[in-house]
Coordinates of C-alpha atoms in Angstrom, one line a residue:
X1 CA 11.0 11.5 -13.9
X2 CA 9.0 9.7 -11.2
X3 CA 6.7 6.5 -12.7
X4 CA 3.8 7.5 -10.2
X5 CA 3.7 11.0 -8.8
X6 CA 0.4 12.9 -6.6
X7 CA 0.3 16.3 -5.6
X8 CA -2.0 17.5 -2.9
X9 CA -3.8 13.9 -3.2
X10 CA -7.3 14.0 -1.2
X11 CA -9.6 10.9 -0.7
X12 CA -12.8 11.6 0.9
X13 CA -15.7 9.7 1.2
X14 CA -19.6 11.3 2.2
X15 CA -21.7 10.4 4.8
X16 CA -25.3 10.7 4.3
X17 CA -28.0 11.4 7.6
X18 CA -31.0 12.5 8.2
X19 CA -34.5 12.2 6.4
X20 CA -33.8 13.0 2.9
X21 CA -30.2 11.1 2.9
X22 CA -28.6 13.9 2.1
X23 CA -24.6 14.3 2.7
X24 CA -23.8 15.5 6.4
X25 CA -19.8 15.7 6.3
X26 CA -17.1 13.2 5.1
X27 CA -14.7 10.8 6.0
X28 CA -11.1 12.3 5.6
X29 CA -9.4 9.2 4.4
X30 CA -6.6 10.7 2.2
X31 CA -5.6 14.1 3.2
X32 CA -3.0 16.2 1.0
X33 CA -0.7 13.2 -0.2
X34 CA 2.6 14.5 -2.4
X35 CA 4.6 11.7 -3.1
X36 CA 6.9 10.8 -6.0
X37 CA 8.1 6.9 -6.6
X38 CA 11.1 6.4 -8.9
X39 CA 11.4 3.5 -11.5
X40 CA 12.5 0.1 -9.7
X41 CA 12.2 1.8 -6.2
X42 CA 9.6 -0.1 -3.6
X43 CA 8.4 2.3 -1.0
X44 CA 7.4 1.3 2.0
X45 CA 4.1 2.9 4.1
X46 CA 2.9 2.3 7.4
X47 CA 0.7 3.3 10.0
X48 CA -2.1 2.4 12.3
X49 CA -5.4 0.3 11.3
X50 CA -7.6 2.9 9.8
X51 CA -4.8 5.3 9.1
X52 CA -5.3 5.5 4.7
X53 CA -2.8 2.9 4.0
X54 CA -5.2 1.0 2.0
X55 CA -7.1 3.9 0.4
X56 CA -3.9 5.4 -0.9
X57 CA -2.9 2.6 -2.6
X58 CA -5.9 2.5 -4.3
X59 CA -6.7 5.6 -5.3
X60 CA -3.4 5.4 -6.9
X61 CA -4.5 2.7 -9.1
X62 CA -7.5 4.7 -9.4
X63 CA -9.5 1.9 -8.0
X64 CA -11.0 4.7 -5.8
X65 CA -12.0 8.1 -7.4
X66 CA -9.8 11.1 -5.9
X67 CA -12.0 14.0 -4.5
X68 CA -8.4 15.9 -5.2
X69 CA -5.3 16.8 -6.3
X70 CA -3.7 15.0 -8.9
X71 CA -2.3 11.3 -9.9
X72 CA 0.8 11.2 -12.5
X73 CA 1.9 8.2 -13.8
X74 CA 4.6 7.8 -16.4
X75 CA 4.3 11.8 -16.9
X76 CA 0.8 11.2 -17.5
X77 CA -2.3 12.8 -15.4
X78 CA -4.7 9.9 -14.9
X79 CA -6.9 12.1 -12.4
X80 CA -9.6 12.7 -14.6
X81 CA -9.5 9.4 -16.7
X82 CA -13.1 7.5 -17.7
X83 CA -12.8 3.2 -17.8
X84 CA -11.9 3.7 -21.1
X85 CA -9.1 6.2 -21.0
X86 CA -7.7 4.0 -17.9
X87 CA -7.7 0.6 -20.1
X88 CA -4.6 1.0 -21.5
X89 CA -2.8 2.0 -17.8
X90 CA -4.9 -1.0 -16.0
X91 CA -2.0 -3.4 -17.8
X92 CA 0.7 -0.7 -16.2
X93 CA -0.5 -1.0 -12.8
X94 CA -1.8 -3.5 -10.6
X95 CA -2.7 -4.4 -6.8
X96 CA -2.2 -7.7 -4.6
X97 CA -5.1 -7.5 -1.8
X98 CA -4.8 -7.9 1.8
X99 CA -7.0 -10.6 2.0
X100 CA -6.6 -14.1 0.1
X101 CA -9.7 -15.6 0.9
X102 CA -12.1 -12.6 -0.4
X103 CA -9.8 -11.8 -3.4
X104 CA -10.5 -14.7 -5.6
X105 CA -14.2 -15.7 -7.2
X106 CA -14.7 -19.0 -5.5
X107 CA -16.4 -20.0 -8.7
X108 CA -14.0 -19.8 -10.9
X109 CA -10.5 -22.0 -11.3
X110 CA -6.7 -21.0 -10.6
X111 CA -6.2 -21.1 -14.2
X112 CA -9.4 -18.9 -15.0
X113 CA -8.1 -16.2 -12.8
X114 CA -5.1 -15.8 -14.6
X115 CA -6.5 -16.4 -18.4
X116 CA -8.9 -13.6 -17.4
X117 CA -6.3 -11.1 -17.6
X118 CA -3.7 -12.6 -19.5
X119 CA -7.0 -12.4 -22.7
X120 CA -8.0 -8.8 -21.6
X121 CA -5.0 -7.4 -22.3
X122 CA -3.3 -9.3 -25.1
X123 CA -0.3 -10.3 -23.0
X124 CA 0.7 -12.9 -25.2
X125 CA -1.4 -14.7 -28.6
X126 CA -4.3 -16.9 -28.0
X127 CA -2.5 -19.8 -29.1
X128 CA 0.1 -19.5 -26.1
X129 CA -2.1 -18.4 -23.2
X130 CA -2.1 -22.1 -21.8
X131 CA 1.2 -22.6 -21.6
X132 CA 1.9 -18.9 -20.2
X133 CA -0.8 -19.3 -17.6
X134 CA 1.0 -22.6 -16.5
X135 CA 4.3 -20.9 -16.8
X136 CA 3.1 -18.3 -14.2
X137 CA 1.9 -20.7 -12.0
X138 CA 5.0 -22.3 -11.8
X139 CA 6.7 -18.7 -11.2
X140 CA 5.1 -18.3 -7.8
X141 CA 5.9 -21.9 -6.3
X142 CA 2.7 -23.5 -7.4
X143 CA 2.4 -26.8 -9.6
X144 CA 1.0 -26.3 -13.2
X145 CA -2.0 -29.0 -12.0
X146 CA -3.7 -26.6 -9.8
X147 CA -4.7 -24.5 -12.7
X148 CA -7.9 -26.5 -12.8
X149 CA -8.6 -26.1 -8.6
X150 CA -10.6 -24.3 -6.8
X151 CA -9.9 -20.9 -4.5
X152 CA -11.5 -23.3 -1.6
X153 CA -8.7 -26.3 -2.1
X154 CA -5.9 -23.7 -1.4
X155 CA -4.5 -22.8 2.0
X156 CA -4.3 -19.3 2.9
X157 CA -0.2 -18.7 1.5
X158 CA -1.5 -20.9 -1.7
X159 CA -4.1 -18.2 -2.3
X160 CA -2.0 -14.7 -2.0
X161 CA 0.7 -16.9 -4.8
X162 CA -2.6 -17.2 -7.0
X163 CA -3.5 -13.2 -6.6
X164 CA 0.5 -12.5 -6.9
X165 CA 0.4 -14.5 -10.5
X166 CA -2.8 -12.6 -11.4
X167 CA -1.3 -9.3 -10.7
X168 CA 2.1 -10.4 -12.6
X169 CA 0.6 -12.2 -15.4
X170 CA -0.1 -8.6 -17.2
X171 CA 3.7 -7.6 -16.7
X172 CA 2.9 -4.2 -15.5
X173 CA 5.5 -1.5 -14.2
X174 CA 4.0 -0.9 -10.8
X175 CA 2.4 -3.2 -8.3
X176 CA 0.9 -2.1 -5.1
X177 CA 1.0 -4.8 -2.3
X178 CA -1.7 -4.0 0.2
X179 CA -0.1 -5.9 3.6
X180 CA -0.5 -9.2 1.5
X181 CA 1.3 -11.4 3.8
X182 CA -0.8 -9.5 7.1
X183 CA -3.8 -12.2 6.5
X184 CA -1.5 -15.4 6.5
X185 CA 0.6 -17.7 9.2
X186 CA 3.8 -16.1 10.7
X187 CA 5.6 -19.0 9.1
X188 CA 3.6 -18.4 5.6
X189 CA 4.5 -14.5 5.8
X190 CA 8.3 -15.5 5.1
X191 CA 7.9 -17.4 2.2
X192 CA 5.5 -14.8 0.4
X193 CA 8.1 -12.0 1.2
X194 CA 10.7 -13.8 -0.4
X195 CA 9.0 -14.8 -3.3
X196 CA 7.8 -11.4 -3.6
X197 CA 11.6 -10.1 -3.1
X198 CA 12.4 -12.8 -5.7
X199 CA 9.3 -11.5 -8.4
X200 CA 10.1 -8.1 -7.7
X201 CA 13.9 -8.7 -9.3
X202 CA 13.0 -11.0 -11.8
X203 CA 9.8 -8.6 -13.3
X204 CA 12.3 -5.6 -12.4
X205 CA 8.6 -4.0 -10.8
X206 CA 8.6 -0.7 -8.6
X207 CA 6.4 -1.2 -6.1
X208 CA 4.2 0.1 -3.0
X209 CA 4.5 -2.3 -0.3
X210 CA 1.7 -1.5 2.9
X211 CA 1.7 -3.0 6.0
X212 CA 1.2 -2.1 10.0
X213 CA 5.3 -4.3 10.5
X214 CA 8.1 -2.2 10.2
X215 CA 10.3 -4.8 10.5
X216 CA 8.7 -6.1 7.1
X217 CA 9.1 -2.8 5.4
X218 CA 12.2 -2.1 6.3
X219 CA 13.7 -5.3 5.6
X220 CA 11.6 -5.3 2.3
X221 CA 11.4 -1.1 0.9
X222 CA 14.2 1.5 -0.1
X223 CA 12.0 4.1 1.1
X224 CA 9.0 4.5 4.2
X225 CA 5.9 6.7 4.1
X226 CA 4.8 7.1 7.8
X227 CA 0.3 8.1 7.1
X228 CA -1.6 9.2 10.8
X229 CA -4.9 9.9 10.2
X230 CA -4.7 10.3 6.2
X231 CA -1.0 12.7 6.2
X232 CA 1.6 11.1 5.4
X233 CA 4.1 12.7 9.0
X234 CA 7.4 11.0 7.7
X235 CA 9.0 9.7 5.3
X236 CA 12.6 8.7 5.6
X237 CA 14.9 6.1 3.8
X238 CA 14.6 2.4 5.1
X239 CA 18.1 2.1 6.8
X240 CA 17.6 5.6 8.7
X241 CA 14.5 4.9 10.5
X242 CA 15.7 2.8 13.2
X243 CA 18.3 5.7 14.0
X244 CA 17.0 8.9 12.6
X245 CA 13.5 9.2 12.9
X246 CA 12.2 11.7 14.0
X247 CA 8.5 12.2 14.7
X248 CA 7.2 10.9 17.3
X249 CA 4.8 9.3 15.8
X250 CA 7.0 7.1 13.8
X251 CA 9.3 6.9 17.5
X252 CA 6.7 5.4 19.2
X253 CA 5.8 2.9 16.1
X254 CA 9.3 1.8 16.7
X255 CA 9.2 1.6 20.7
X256 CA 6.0 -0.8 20.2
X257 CA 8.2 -3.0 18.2
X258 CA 8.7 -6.4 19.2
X259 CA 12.3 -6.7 20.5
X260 CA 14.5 -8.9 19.2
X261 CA 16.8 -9.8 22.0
X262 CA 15.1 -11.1 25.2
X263 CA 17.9 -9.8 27.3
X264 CA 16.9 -6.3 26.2
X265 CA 14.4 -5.4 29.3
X266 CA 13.5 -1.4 27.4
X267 CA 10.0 -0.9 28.2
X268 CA 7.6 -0.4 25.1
X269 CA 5.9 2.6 24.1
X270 CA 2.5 2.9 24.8
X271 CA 0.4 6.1 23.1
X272 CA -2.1 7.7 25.4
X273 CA -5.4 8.7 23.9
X274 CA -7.5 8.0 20.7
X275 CA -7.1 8.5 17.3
X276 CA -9.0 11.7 16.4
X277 CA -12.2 10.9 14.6
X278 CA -11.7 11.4 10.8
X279 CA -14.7 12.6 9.9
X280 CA -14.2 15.8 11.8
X281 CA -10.6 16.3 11.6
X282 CA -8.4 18.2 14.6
X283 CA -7.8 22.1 13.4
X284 CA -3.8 21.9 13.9
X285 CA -1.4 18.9 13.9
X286 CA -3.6 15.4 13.7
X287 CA -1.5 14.5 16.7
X288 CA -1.5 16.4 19.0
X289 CA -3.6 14.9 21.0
X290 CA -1.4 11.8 21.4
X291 CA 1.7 13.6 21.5
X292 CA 4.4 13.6 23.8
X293 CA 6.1 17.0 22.7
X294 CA 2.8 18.9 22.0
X295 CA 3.3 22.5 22.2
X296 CA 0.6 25.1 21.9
X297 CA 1.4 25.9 18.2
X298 CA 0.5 22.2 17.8
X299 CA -2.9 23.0 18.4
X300 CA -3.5 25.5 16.3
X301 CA -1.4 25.2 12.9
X302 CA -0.9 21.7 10.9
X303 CA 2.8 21.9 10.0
X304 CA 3.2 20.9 6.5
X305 CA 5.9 17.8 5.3
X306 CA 9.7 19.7 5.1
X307 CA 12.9 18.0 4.1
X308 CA 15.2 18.1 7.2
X309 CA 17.7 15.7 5.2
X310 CA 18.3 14.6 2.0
X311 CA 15.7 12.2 1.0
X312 CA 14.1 12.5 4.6
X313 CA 10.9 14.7 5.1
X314 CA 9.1 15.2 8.6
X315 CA 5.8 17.1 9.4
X316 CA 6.2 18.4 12.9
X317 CA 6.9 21.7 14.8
X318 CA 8.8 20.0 17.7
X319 CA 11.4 18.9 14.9
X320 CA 14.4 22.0 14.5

């Protein structure tokens, strides 16, 4: 049995216009999501800037009401849950956000941030929260001294260790990482990925690991969810996706790649066109308009996610 499961997931959010603010359409941010993640498996998804990366994640940790469908986790439907009902899961599941510098209260200390959390949910007695919030401190690379520091004394890789040890310090079973190294220096980004690789074996965590590098998720995730415009087009294990994608959506993620040998003079792939508007979303497939293979059909029915392969799923009439 999967730990987190959706069927037919939807995230919309209204706009309002007009005189009496009243709601004028939506914003399509999650659109028909069914995706299942196993126990210890970290699951890669990507996609452009503005693409429901972000929103998926969390409306999975129901950060984010749903406007549909339905969230499992642990065999349990969480859709519907009040604040209350959700207590008991918030210890289960937890995020690390994008951004370091926004994520922390700048008024409160390293070793507040972490006590918070570790007293809400009972992690360990009173009488040892001290010495577990210094223990966890020294988990992520950081000396037990800076539990009395400020957000503001901390560089920008310093920070994202802080928000890893906030999200580990409840132990939970699954840990969405929302492009947390995306916000930090290239030569940070590889020290946060391994420690992450490191925590994830260690805490034994399944995981959902966003970013916009497929070089990153591939190196880092078992598994990749390819989202355009709120549907998820692809999604194909890790070590195939260099050699057997297939949409060509995901091919053309792959031919803007940076290439790693400067002999190899390929030219990159550049899309044509805009991303369709997703507050008024495109009658058949959501790309269409963008795509190289386009055929009439294209325009007129959105093809729905089918397993071409064991383990590998594609949403495209052009595929056979």
């Amino acid at each position: 049995m999967p730990l987190v499961e959706t069927q037919n997931l939807c995230t919309h959010f209204p706009v309002r216009g007009g005189v009496l603010n009243r709601v004028v359409g939506h914003v399509h941010a999650v659109n028909g999501v069914n995706l299942s993640i196993r126990e210890g498996e970290t699951v890669g998804v990507v996609g452009e800037s503005g693409c429901g990366k972000s929103t998926l994640g969390k409306t999975l940790t129901r950060l984010i009401d749903p406007t549909s469908g339905v969230i499992a986790f642990d065999g349990d439907d969480i859709t519907g849950f009040s604040h209350e009902e959700l207590l008991p899961y918030r210890r289960r599941m937890q995020i690390i956000f994008q951004d370091p510098y926004s994520s922390l209260n700048p008024r409160m200390t390293v070793g507040a941030h972490i006590k918070e959390a570790v007293r809400k949910h009972n992690v360990v007695p009173a009488a040892e929260i001290d010495g577990y919030v210094d223990e966890m401190i020294k988990t992520v690379g950081l000396r037990p001294e800076v539990r009395e520091r400020f957000p503001h004394e901390f560089s920008g890789g310093q920070r994202q260790r802080v928000g890893i040890a906030r999200a580990l310090c409840v132990k939970p079973d699954f840990v969405v990482a929302d492009e947390p190294v995306s916000a930090l220096d290239v030569s940070v980004q590889a020290q946060v990925l391994n420690l992450m690789t490191d925590l994830k074996d260690e805490f034994g965590l399944t995981m959902m690991f966003i970013s916009h590098d497929l070089k990153v998720v591939e190196h880092f995730c078992d598994r990749i969810l390819v989202m355009y415009l709120g549907f998820v087009v692809e999604e194909i294990p890790s070590d195939e996706i260099e050699t057997n994608a297939l949409h060509p959506y995901t091919q053309a993620l792959l031919g803007a790649n940076p290439i790693d040998d400067p002999d190899d003079r390929r030219p990159l792939t550049v899309l044509e066109g805009d991303v369709p508007s997703p507050f008024k979303l495109p009658k058949g497939c959501p790309f269409a308009g963008r795509c190289p293979k386009v055929m009439d059909r294209c325009r007129v029915d959105r093809p729905v996610l089918e397993e071409k392969s064991p383990a590998h799923r594609v949403a495209c009439w052009a595929v056979e």
